[in-house]
Amino acid sequence: MSKPRILVARNIFPEVVERLSQHFEVESNPQDVVWTPAELAEKLADKDGALTTGSQRVDAALLAAAPRLRIVANMAVGYNNFDVDAMTAAGVQGTNTPDVLTETTADFGFALLMATARRMAESEHYLRAGQWTKWSYDLFAGTEVHGSTLGILGMGRIGQGIAKRGAHGFGMNVVYHNRSRLTPELEAECKARYVSKEELLRTADHLVLVLPYTPASHHAIGAAEIAQMKPTANLINIARGGIVDDAALAKALKERRIAAAGLDVFEGEPAVHPDLLTVPNVVLTPHIASATVPTRLAMAQLAADNLIAFFDGRGPLTPVNTPAGKRA
Ligand code: 8YV
């Protein structure tokens, strides 16, 4: 029997490609070309499976062009690049990479919170530009982290990781809002109190976004929500571009309606709203919250594990859908 054919859509760890090659006929992308949807469709025309990242859109048009495709393993926990309904209807399995990135991503969320509150990017630019000539009492005076109120919107695994860091490490008062409330045990572990979205916006000194991107969360933070925040508050987005209305945020930062923002994700990334590039009170990073070598390797290995388990007949390890039918 011939081996299943797999496309690895982006350049990933060579050892993971090598491991996949022991099980499959693999076409990889060592040049790391970001294929257009048409190029990706062409590549998938004869493939049985694919390993993707968040930058490949998997929708009905792509699936129609890939009649043999049975599984797409995303190397990401978020899978808003998948049209899950279209995949399920077409009998295509989707998988993601939960758990392996939780603590690393929570570390980064906290780092971005601290960098934003303590104005680390802005002050570094000032120093590099040779503008530091003397001490002054209010030079880059920021907002307090310890003992302040940490607000978390979206309380999944990563949100809980951030809550624990804030509550246990920095004595923060943690409030959260989520589609569903945590169990009393988890709330106690995170020392977190469930509040309405309105109360969250009104009371948070640092508001961290950690919710998935869905049509319902599109622009969950826009001008109206920002207007409810404290003028001294910081907004941190490590979730997905599109959850924040970036144009409204840039305007609010410019007008100092809130103190600052820390952003790892952007609407239409890798493009960044030009106004965000010119306002000083924002820390900008290029979608790197999960980017440590061990974590990115664990993500790639889990995506590979999903492909191997699926074609071995053991079923996917971390499925995101349950396709009823099976493709030929
Ligand atoms: C990925 C992420 O780096 O896992 C996620 O959902 O956003 C990041 O960890 C990115 O999506 C590339 O796949």
Short mmCIF file of C-alpha atoms and ligand atoms in Angstrom, two decimals:
data_model
loop_
_atom_site.label_atom_id
_atom_site.label_comp_id
_atom_site.label_asym_id
_atom_site.label_seq_id
_atom_site.Cartn_x
_atom_site.Cartn_y
_atom_site.Cartn_z
CA MET A 1 0.00 0.00 0.00
CA SER A 2 1.37 3.44 -0.88
CA LYS A 3 2.00 5.92 1.89
CA PRO A 4 -0.45 8.79 2.43
CA ARG A 5 0.69 12.06 0.90
CA ILE A 6 1.14 14.97 3.28
CA LEU A 7 1.75 18.66 2.65
CA VAL A 8 3.68 20.63 5.28
CA ALA A 9 2.50 24.11 4.35
CA ARG A 10 5.18 26.19 6.12
CA ASN A 11 8.80 25.68 7.05
CA ILE A 12 8.97 23.89 10.41
CA PHE A 13 11.60 21.99 12.42
CA PRO A 14 13.51 19.67 10.02
CA GLU A 15 13.38 16.86 12.59
CA VAL A 16 9.59 16.94 12.51
CA VAL A 17 9.54 16.85 8.69
CA GLU A 18 12.00 13.95 8.90
CA ARG A 19 9.74 12.13 11.34
CA LEU A 20 6.74 12.66 9.09
CA SER A 21 8.77 11.31 6.16
CA GLN A 22 9.08 7.97 7.97
CA HIS A 23 5.29 7.62 7.80
CA PHE A 24 4.25 9.60 4.74
CA GLU A 25 5.24 10.87 1.34
CA VAL A 26 5.93 14.45 2.35
CA GLU A 27 6.03 17.67 0.35
CA SER A 28 7.46 20.37 2.61
CA ASN A 29 8.21 24.06 2.22
CA PRO A 30 11.81 24.65 3.32
CA GLN A 31 11.87 28.02 1.51
CA ASP A 32 8.91 29.05 3.70
CA VAL A 33 6.96 30.51 0.81
CA VAL A 34 3.62 31.89 1.95
CA TRP A 35 1.49 30.32 -0.75
CA THR A 36 -1.58 32.09 -2.09
CA PRO A 37 -4.88 30.23 -1.62
CA ALA A 38 -4.65 29.17 -5.31
CA GLU A 39 -1.10 27.84 -4.85
CA LEU A 40 -2.12 26.01 -1.68
CA ALA A 41 -5.11 24.49 -3.49
CA GLU A 42 -2.82 23.30 -6.27
CA LYS A 43 -0.42 21.73 -3.74
CA LEU A 44 -3.30 19.97 -1.97
CA ALA A 45 -4.89 18.55 -5.13
CA ASP A 46 -3.18 15.18 -4.61
CA LYS A 47 -2.66 15.24 -0.80
CA ASP A 48 -4.31 13.10 1.87
CA GLY A 49 -3.31 15.30 4.79
CA ALA A 50 -1.80 18.67 5.62
CA LEU A 51 0.08 20.36 8.41
CA THR A 52 -0.84 24.04 8.49
CA THR A 53 -0.23 27.09 10.63
CA GLY A 54 -2.62 29.92 11.39
CA SER A 55 -1.74 31.62 8.12
CA GLN A 56 -3.42 29.06 5.82
CA ARG A 57 -7.15 29.45 5.37
CA VAL A 58 -8.96 26.12 5.06
CA ASP A 59 -12.40 26.77 3.59
CA ALA A 60 -14.97 25.20 1.26
CA ALA A 61 -13.18 26.42 -1.88
CA LEU A 62 -9.90 24.88 -0.77
CA LEU A 63 -11.58 21.62 0.26
CA ALA A 64 -13.31 21.39 -3.13
CA ALA A 65 -9.90 21.60 -4.79
CA ALA A 66 -8.48 18.87 -2.52
CA PRO A 67 -10.70 15.82 -3.07
CA ARG A 68 -8.37 13.36 -1.29
CA LEU A 69 -7.74 15.51 1.79
CA ARG A 70 -8.87 13.81 5.02
CA ILE A 71 -7.12 15.72 7.79
CA VAL A 72 -5.63 19.16 8.42
CA ALA A 73 -3.43 19.41 11.51
CA ASN A 74 -3.02 23.03 12.59
CA MET A 75 0.17 23.95 14.41
CA ALA A 76 -1.71 26.37 16.66
CA VAL A 77 -4.24 26.14 19.44
CA GLY A 78 -6.46 28.73 17.74
CA TYR A 79 -8.08 27.51 14.55
CA ASN A 80 -10.03 30.46 13.23
CA ASN A 81 -8.21 29.83 9.95
CA PHE A 82 -10.42 26.73 9.64
CA ASP A 83 -13.98 26.90 8.39
CA VAL A 84 -14.89 24.08 10.75
CA ASP A 85 -18.42 23.63 9.39
CA ALA A 86 -17.11 23.32 5.83
CA MET A 87 -14.50 20.81 6.99
CA THR A 88 -17.05 18.76 8.91
CA ALA A 89 -19.47 18.81 5.97
CA ALA A 90 -16.69 17.70 3.63
CA GLY A 91 -15.66 14.88 6.00
CA VAL A 92 -12.31 16.46 6.80
CA GLN A 93 -10.81 16.13 10.27
CA GLY A 94 -9.25 19.20 11.87
CA THR A 95 -6.85 19.16 14.81
CA ASN A 96 -5.08 21.85 16.87
CA THR A 97 -2.29 22.01 19.48
CA PRO A 98 -3.79 22.74 22.92
CA ASP A 99 -1.98 22.44 26.28
CA VAL A 100 1.61 22.33 24.98
CA LEU A 101 1.72 26.13 24.67
CA THR A 102 -0.40 27.16 27.66
CA GLU A 103 2.28 28.15 30.17
CA THR A 104 4.62 29.67 27.59
CA THR A 105 1.84 31.82 26.20
CA ALA A 106 0.72 32.82 29.69
CA ASP A 107 4.34 33.83 30.46
CA PHE A 108 4.33 36.04 27.40
CA GLY A 109 0.95 37.57 28.24
CA PHE A 110 2.32 38.54 31.61
CA ALA A 111 5.56 39.84 30.09
CA LEU A 112 3.58 42.02 27.69
CA LEU A 113 1.41 43.27 30.54
CA MET A 114 4.49 44.29 32.50
CA ALA A 115 6.26 45.83 29.51
CA THR A 116 3.15 47.87 28.78
CA ALA A 117 2.47 48.97 32.35
CA ARG A 118 6.11 49.93 32.91
CA ARG A 119 6.55 51.53 29.46
CA MET A 120 9.54 49.40 28.55
CA ALA A 121 9.37 49.76 24.76
CA GLU A 122 8.75 53.49 24.80
CA SER A 123 11.59 54.12 27.26
CA GLU A 124 13.98 51.87 25.37
CA HIS A 125 13.36 53.78 22.13
CA TYR A 126 14.00 57.02 24.03
CA LEU A 127 17.29 55.71 25.39
CA ARG A 128 18.46 54.34 22.03
CA ALA A 129 17.64 57.66 20.41
CA GLY A 130 20.10 59.35 22.78
CA GLN A 131 17.38 61.39 24.46
CA TRP A 132 18.27 60.36 28.04
CA THR A 133 20.19 63.26 29.50
CA LYS A 134 18.97 63.41 33.11
CA TRP A 135 16.85 61.72 35.78
CA SER A 136 13.44 63.20 36.47
CA TYR A 137 10.77 62.19 38.97
CA ASP A 138 8.20 61.28 36.34
CA LEU A 139 10.45 59.89 33.63
CA PHE A 140 8.41 57.03 32.10
CA ALA A 141 6.35 56.71 35.27
CA GLY A 142 3.90 53.93 34.51
CA THR A 143 1.06 52.09 36.18
CA GLU A 144 1.35 49.71 39.12
CA VAL A 145 1.26 45.97 38.51
CA HIS A 146 1.38 44.37 42.00
CA GLY A 147 -1.81 44.77 43.97
CA SER A 148 -3.74 46.16 40.97
CA THR A 149 -6.83 44.68 39.32
CA LEU A 150 -6.15 42.18 36.55
CA GLY A 151 -9.09 41.68 34.20
CA ILE A 152 -9.16 38.68 31.89
CA LEU A 153 -11.56 38.33 28.98
CA GLY A 154 -11.68 34.65 27.97
CA MET A 155 -10.84 32.25 30.75
CA GLY A 156 -9.58 29.12 29.03
CA ARG A 157 -6.29 27.44 29.86
CA ILE A 158 -4.13 30.45 28.94
CA GLY A 159 -6.40 32.90 30.75
CA GLN A 160 -6.18 30.74 33.87
CA GLY A 161 -2.38 30.67 33.57
CA ILE A 162 -2.29 34.47 33.48
CA ALA A 163 -4.73 34.70 36.40
CA LYS A 164 -2.52 32.44 38.54
CA ARG A 165 0.58 34.46 37.72
CA GLY A 166 -1.20 37.67 38.65
CA ALA A 167 -2.92 36.43 41.79
CA HIS A 168 -0.15 34.31 43.28
CA GLY A 169 2.94 36.09 41.96
CA PHE A 170 1.88 39.73 42.09
CA GLY A 171 -0.94 39.84 44.62
CA MET A 172 -3.35 41.10 41.99
CA ASN A 173 -7.08 41.17 42.41
CA VAL A 174 -8.27 39.00 39.49
CA VAL A 175 -11.64 39.42 37.78
CA TYR A 176 -12.70 37.62 34.62
CA HIS A 177 -15.47 37.31 32.11
CA ASN A 178 -16.03 34.28 29.93
CA ARG A 179 -18.84 32.60 27.99
CA SER A 180 -19.10 30.08 30.81
CA ARG A 181 -18.15 30.43 34.43
CA LEU A 182 -15.30 28.32 35.86
CA THR A 183 -16.03 25.70 38.51
CA PRO A 184 -15.66 26.95 42.11
CA GLU A 185 -12.49 24.80 42.37
CA LEU A 186 -10.87 26.48 39.35
CA GLU A 187 -11.98 29.93 40.52
CA ALA A 188 -10.29 29.22 43.87
CA GLU A 189 -7.11 27.99 42.15
CA CYS A 190 -6.96 31.13 40.02
CA LYS A 191 -8.20 33.37 42.87
CA ALA A 192 -10.47 34.85 40.22
CA ARG A 193 -13.93 36.39 40.54
CA TYR A 194 -16.48 36.13 37.72
CA VAL A 195 -17.94 39.50 36.67
CA SER A 196 -20.01 40.88 33.79
CA LYS A 197 -18.17 42.23 30.76
CA GLU A 198 -19.24 45.74 31.83
CA GLU A 199 -17.75 45.33 35.30
CA LEU A 200 -14.59 43.88 33.80
CA LEU A 201 -14.15 46.87 31.51
CA ARG A 202 -14.92 49.33 34.30
CA THR A 203 -12.66 47.86 36.97
CA ALA A 204 -9.60 46.37 35.28
CA ASP A 205 -6.28 48.18 35.61
CA HIS A 206 -4.88 45.69 33.10
CA LEU A 207 -7.30 44.01 30.70
CA VAL A 208 -5.88 40.91 29.01
CA LEU A 209 -7.66 39.38 26.02
CA VAL A 210 -7.33 35.62 25.74
CA LEU A 211 -10.52 34.59 23.96
CA PRO A 212 -10.84 32.74 20.64
CA TYR A 213 -11.66 34.71 17.50
CA THR A 214 -15.16 33.93 16.23
CA PRO A 215 -17.79 36.05 14.48
CA ALA A 216 -19.17 36.73 17.99
CA SER A 217 -15.84 38.06 19.29
CA HIS A 218 -15.15 40.29 16.25
CA HIS A 219 -14.45 43.78 17.63
CA ALA A 220 -15.38 42.65 21.15
CA ILE A 221 -13.21 45.62 22.12
CA GLY A 222 -14.10 48.70 20.08
CA ALA A 223 -14.58 52.39 20.79
CA ALA A 224 -17.62 51.80 23.04
CA GLU A 225 -15.78 49.24 25.20
CA ILE A 226 -12.60 51.31 25.41
CA ALA A 227 -14.73 54.26 26.55
CA GLN A 228 -15.81 52.21 29.57
CA MET A 229 -12.23 51.50 30.65
CA LYS A 230 -10.32 53.55 33.22
CA PRO A 231 -8.18 56.29 31.68
CA THR A 232 -5.24 54.72 33.53
CA ALA A 233 -5.92 51.18 32.23
CA ASN A 234 -3.76 49.07 29.92
CA LEU A 235 -5.11 46.72 27.26
CA ILE A 236 -3.21 43.57 26.29
CA ASN A 237 -4.15 41.44 23.27
CA ILE A 238 -2.45 38.06 22.88
CA ALA A 239 -5.55 36.38 21.43
CA ARG A 240 -6.26 37.25 17.79
CA GLY A 241 -6.34 40.23 15.54
CA GLY A 242 -9.92 41.29 14.87
CA ILE A 243 -11.00 40.95 18.50
CA VAL A 244 -9.87 44.56 18.94
CA ASP A 245 -10.90 47.30 16.54
CA ASP A 246 -7.34 48.44 15.88
CA ALA A 247 -8.35 51.78 14.33
CA ALA A 248 -10.48 52.63 17.39
CA LEU A 249 -7.66 51.54 19.71
CA ALA A 250 -5.05 53.64 17.90
CA LYS A 251 -7.33 56.68 18.20
CA ALA A 252 -7.94 56.00 21.91
CA LEU A 253 -4.20 55.64 22.56
CA LYS A 254 -3.46 58.84 20.70
CA GLU A 255 -6.09 60.69 22.73
CA ARG A 256 -4.87 58.99 25.94
CA ARG A 257 -8.33 57.62 26.69
CA ILE A 258 -6.50 54.64 28.15
CA ALA A 259 -2.88 54.62 29.31
CA ALA A 260 -1.32 52.08 26.95
CA ALA A 261 -1.68 48.83 25.05
CA GLY A 262 0.43 45.74 24.47
CA LEU A 263 -0.37 43.94 21.23
CA ASP A 264 0.97 40.64 19.91
CA VAL A 265 -1.78 40.20 17.30
CA PHE A 266 -3.30 42.54 14.72
CA GLU A 267 -6.20 42.81 12.33
CA GLY A 268 -4.88 41.72 8.94
CA GLU A 269 -1.43 40.79 10.29
CA PRO A 270 1.39 40.82 9.33
CA ALA A 271 0.09 44.25 8.27
CA VAL A 272 -0.24 46.61 11.24
CA HIS A 273 -2.59 49.59 11.37
CA PRO A 274 -0.32 52.55 10.48
CA ASP A 275 -1.58 54.65 13.42
CA LEU A 276 -0.45 51.97 15.88
CA LEU A 277 3.08 52.38 14.53
CA THR A 278 3.14 56.07 15.35
CA VAL A 279 1.55 56.23 18.81
CA PRO A 280 4.20 55.92 21.55
CA ASN A 281 2.11 54.26 24.26
CA VAL A 282 1.89 50.82 22.71
CA VAL A 283 4.18 47.78 22.87
CA LEU A 284 4.07 45.85 19.59
CA THR A 285 5.31 42.30 19.05
CA PRO A 286 4.96 40.10 15.93
CA HIS A 287 2.67 37.26 17.13
CA ILE A 288 5.31 35.54 19.26
CA ALA A 289 3.44 34.60 22.44
CA SER A 290 4.08 30.87 21.92
CA ALA A 291 7.56 31.41 20.51
CA THR A 292 10.06 29.52 22.61
CA VAL A 293 12.03 26.76 20.93
CA PRO A 294 10.74 23.94 23.17
CA THR A 295 7.13 25.08 22.84
CA ARG A 296 7.19 25.58 19.08
CA LEU A 297 8.80 22.14 18.76
CA ALA A 298 6.12 20.60 20.99
CA MET A 299 3.44 22.23 18.82
CA ALA A 300 4.97 20.86 15.62
CA GLN A 301 5.35 17.41 17.17
CA LEU A 302 1.73 17.40 18.35
CA ALA A 303 0.54 18.37 14.86
CA ALA A 304 2.67 15.50 13.48
CA ASP A 305 1.36 13.13 16.18
CA ASN A 306 -2.17 13.95 15.06
CA LEU A 307 -1.39 13.08 11.44
CA ILE A 308 0.37 9.85 12.40
CA ALA A 309 -2.36 8.71 14.81
CA PHE A 310 -5.08 9.55 12.30
CA PHE A 311 -3.56 7.57 9.44
CA ASP A 312 -2.67 4.70 11.81
CA GLY A 313 -6.39 4.42 12.48
CA ARG A 314 -6.04 5.46 16.14
CA GLY A 315 -8.00 8.64 15.57
CA PRO A 316 -6.89 12.23 16.06
CA LEU A 317 -5.40 13.17 19.45
CA THR A 318 -6.68 16.73 19.68
CA PRO A 319 -9.63 17.03 17.29
CA VAL A 320 -11.55 20.25 16.73
CA ASN A 321 -14.46 18.62 14.88
CA THR A 322 -16.20 15.30 14.39
CA PRO A 323 -16.74 14.76 10.69
CA ALA A 324 -19.56 12.25 10.19
CA GLY A 325 -18.64 10.88 6.79
CA LYS A 326 -15.31 9.64 5.60
CA ARG A 327 -13.63 10.82 2.45
CA ALA A 328 -12.58 8.21 -0.11
C1 8YV B 1 0.88 30.35 16.57
C2 8YV B 1 -1.16 30.94 17.99
O1 8YV B 1 2.20 30.74 16.59
O2 8YV B 1 -1.46 28.75 18.77
C3 8YV B 1 -1.99 29.78 18.38
O3 8YV B 1 -3.23 29.88 18.30
O4 8YV B 1 -1.65 31.99 17.78
C4 8YV B 1 0.32 30.83 17.88
O5 8YV B 1 0.78 30.00 18.89
C5 8YV B 1 0.26 30.85 15.29
O6 8YV B 1 -1.10 30.72 15.23
C6 8YV B 1 0.89 30.10 14.13
O7 8YV B 1 0.28 28.90 13.86
#
